[in-house]
Rosetta silent file (secondary structure, phi, psi, omega in degrees, C-alpha in Angstrom):
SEQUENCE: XXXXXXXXXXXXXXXXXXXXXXXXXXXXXXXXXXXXXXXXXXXXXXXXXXXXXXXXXXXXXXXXXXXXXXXXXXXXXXXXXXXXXXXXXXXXXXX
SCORE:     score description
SCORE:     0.000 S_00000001
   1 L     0.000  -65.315  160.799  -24.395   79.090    4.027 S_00000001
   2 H   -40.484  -35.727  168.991  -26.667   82.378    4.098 S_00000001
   3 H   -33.258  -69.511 -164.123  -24.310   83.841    1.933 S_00000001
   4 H   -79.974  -13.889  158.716  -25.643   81.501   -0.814 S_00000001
   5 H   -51.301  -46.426 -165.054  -29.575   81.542   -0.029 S_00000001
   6 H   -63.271  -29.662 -165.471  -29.137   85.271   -0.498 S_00000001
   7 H   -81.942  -41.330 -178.212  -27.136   85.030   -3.657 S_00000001
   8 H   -62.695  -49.073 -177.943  -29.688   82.158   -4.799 S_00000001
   9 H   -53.013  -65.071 -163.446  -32.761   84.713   -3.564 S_00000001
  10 H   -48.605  -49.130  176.553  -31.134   87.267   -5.857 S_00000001
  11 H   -50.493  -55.806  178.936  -30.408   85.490   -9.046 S_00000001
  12 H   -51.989  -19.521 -177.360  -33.819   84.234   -8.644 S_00000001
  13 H   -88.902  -51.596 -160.719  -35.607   87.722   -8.488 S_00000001
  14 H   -65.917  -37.154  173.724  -33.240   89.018  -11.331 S_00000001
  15 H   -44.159  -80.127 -170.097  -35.198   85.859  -13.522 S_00000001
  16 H   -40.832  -23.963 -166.713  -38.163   86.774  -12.636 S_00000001
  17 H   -89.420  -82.665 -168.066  -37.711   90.318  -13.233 S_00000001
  18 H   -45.270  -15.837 -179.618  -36.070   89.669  -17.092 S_00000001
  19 L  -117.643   25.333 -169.635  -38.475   87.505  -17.773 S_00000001
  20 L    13.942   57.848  170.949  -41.839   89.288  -16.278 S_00000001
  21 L   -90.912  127.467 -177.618  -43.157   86.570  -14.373 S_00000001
  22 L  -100.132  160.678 -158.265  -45.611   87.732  -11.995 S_00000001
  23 H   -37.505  -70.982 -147.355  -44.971   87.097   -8.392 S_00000001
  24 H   -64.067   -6.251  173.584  -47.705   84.665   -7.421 S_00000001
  25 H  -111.199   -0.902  149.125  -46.576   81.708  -10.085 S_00000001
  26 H   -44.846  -66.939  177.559  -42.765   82.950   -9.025 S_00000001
  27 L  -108.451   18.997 -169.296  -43.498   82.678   -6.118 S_00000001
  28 L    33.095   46.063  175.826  -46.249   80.868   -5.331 S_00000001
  29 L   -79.978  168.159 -170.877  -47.692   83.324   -3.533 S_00000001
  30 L   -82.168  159.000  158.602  -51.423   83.334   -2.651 S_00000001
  31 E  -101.058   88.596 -155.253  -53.863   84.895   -4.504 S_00000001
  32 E  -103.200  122.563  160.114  -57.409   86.870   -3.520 S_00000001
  33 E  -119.178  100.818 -170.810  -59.752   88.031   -6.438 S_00000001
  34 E   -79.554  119.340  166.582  -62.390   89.990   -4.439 S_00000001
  35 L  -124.556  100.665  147.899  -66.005   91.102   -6.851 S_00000001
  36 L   109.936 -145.744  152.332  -67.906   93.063   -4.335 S_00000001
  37 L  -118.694   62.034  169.839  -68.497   91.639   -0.787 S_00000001
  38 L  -127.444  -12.386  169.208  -70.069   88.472   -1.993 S_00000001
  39 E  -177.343  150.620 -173.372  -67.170   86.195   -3.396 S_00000001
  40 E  -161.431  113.027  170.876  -63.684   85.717   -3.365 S_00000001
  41 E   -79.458  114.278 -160.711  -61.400   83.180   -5.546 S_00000001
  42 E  -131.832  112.970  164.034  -58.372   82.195   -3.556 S_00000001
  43 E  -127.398  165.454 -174.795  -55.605   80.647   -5.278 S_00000001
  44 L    80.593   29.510  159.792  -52.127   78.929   -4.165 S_00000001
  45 L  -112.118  173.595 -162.648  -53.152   78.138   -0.964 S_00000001
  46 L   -91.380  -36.109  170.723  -52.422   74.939    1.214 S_00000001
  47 E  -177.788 -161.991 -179.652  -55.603   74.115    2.850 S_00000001
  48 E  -139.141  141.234 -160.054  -58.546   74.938    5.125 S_00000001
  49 E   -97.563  -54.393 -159.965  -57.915   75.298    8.702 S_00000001
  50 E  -136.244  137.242 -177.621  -61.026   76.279    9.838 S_00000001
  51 E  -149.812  100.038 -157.939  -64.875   76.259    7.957 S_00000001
  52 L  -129.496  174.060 -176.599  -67.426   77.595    9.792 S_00000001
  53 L   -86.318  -19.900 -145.746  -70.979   80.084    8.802 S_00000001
  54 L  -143.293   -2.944  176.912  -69.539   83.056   10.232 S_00000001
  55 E  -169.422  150.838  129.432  -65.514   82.508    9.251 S_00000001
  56 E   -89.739  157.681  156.247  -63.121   80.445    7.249 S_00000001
  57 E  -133.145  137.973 -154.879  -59.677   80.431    7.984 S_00000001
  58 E  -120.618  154.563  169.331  -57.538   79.467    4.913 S_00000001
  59 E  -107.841  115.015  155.462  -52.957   78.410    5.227 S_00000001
  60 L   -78.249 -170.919  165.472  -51.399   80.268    2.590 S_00000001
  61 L   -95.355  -53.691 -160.622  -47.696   79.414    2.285 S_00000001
  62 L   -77.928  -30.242 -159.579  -46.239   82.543    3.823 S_00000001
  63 L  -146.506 -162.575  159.140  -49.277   83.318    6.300 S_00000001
  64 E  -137.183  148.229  166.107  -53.243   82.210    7.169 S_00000001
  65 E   -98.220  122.479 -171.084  -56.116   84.152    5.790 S_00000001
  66 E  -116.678  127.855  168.964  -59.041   84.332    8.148 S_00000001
  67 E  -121.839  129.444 -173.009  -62.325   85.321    6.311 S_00000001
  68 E  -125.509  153.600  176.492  -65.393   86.636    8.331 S_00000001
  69 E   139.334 -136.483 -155.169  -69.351   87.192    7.873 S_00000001
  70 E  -123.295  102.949  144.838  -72.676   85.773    7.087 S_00000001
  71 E    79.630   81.062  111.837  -73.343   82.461    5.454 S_00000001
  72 E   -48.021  113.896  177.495  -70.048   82.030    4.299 S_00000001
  73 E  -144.185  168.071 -146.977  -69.649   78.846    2.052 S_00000001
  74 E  -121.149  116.346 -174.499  -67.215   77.215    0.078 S_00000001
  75 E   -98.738  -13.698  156.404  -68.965   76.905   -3.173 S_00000001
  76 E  -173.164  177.038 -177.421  -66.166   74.720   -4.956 S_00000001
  77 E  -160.125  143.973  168.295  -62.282   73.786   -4.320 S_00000001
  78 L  -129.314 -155.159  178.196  -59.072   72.132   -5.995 S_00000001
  79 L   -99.714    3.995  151.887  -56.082   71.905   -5.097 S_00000001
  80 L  -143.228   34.728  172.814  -55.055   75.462   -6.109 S_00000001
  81 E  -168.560  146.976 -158.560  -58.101   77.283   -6.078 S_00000001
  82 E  -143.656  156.516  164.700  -61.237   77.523   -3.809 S_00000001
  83 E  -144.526  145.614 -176.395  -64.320   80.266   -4.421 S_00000001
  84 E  -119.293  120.358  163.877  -65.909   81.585   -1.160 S_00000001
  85 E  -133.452  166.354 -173.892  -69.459   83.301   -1.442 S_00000001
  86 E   144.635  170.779 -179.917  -71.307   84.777    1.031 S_00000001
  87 E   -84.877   90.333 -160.003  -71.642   88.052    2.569 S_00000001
  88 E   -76.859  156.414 -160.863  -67.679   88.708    3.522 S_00000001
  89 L  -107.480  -52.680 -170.365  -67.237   91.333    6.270 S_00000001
  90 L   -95.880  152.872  115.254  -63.280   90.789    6.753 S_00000001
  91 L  -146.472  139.182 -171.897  -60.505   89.602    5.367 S_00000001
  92 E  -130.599  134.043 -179.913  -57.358   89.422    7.592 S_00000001
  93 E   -83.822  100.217 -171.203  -53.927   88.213    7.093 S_00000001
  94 E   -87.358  161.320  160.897  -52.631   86.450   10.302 S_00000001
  95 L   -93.224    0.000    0.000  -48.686   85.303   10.576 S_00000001
């Protein structure tokens, strides 16, 4: 049965490749677009874990993103994109 995830993994990469699809709608990986240290648009992620003045923590699919500093707020959210402003200090990828 691993045999055919792997073979299934492969094919699937070889698409993606011939066809230039970039990774995060392949693979629905998350996405952080950082402008300064004042805001950051986070898409493909699964929810919010934690929402606090001093940290969010956000579940990606593969990991959680923990974001830290000062008067940190969530100034809007859907269901595959959020924008965080505030003065960010961090951002760290947890498994």
């Amino acid at each position: 049965m691993r045999k055919r995830n792997s073979l299934s993994s492969e094919i699937k990469d070889s698409v993606i490749r011939a066809f230039e699809l970039p990774a995060d709608l392949a693979y629905g990986s998350v996405l952080l677009s950082v402008t300064g240290q004042n805001e950051i648009l986070i898409e493909n992620y699964r929810g919010i874990l934690e929402y606090k003045d001093g940290h969010i923590r956000i579940q990606a699919k593969d990991c959680r993103i923990l974001i830290t500093g000062k008067r940190l707020q969530i100034e809007y959210y859907t269901s595959d994109e959020m924008k965080i402003k505030g003065f960010i200090e961090q951002i760290i990828y947890e498994n």
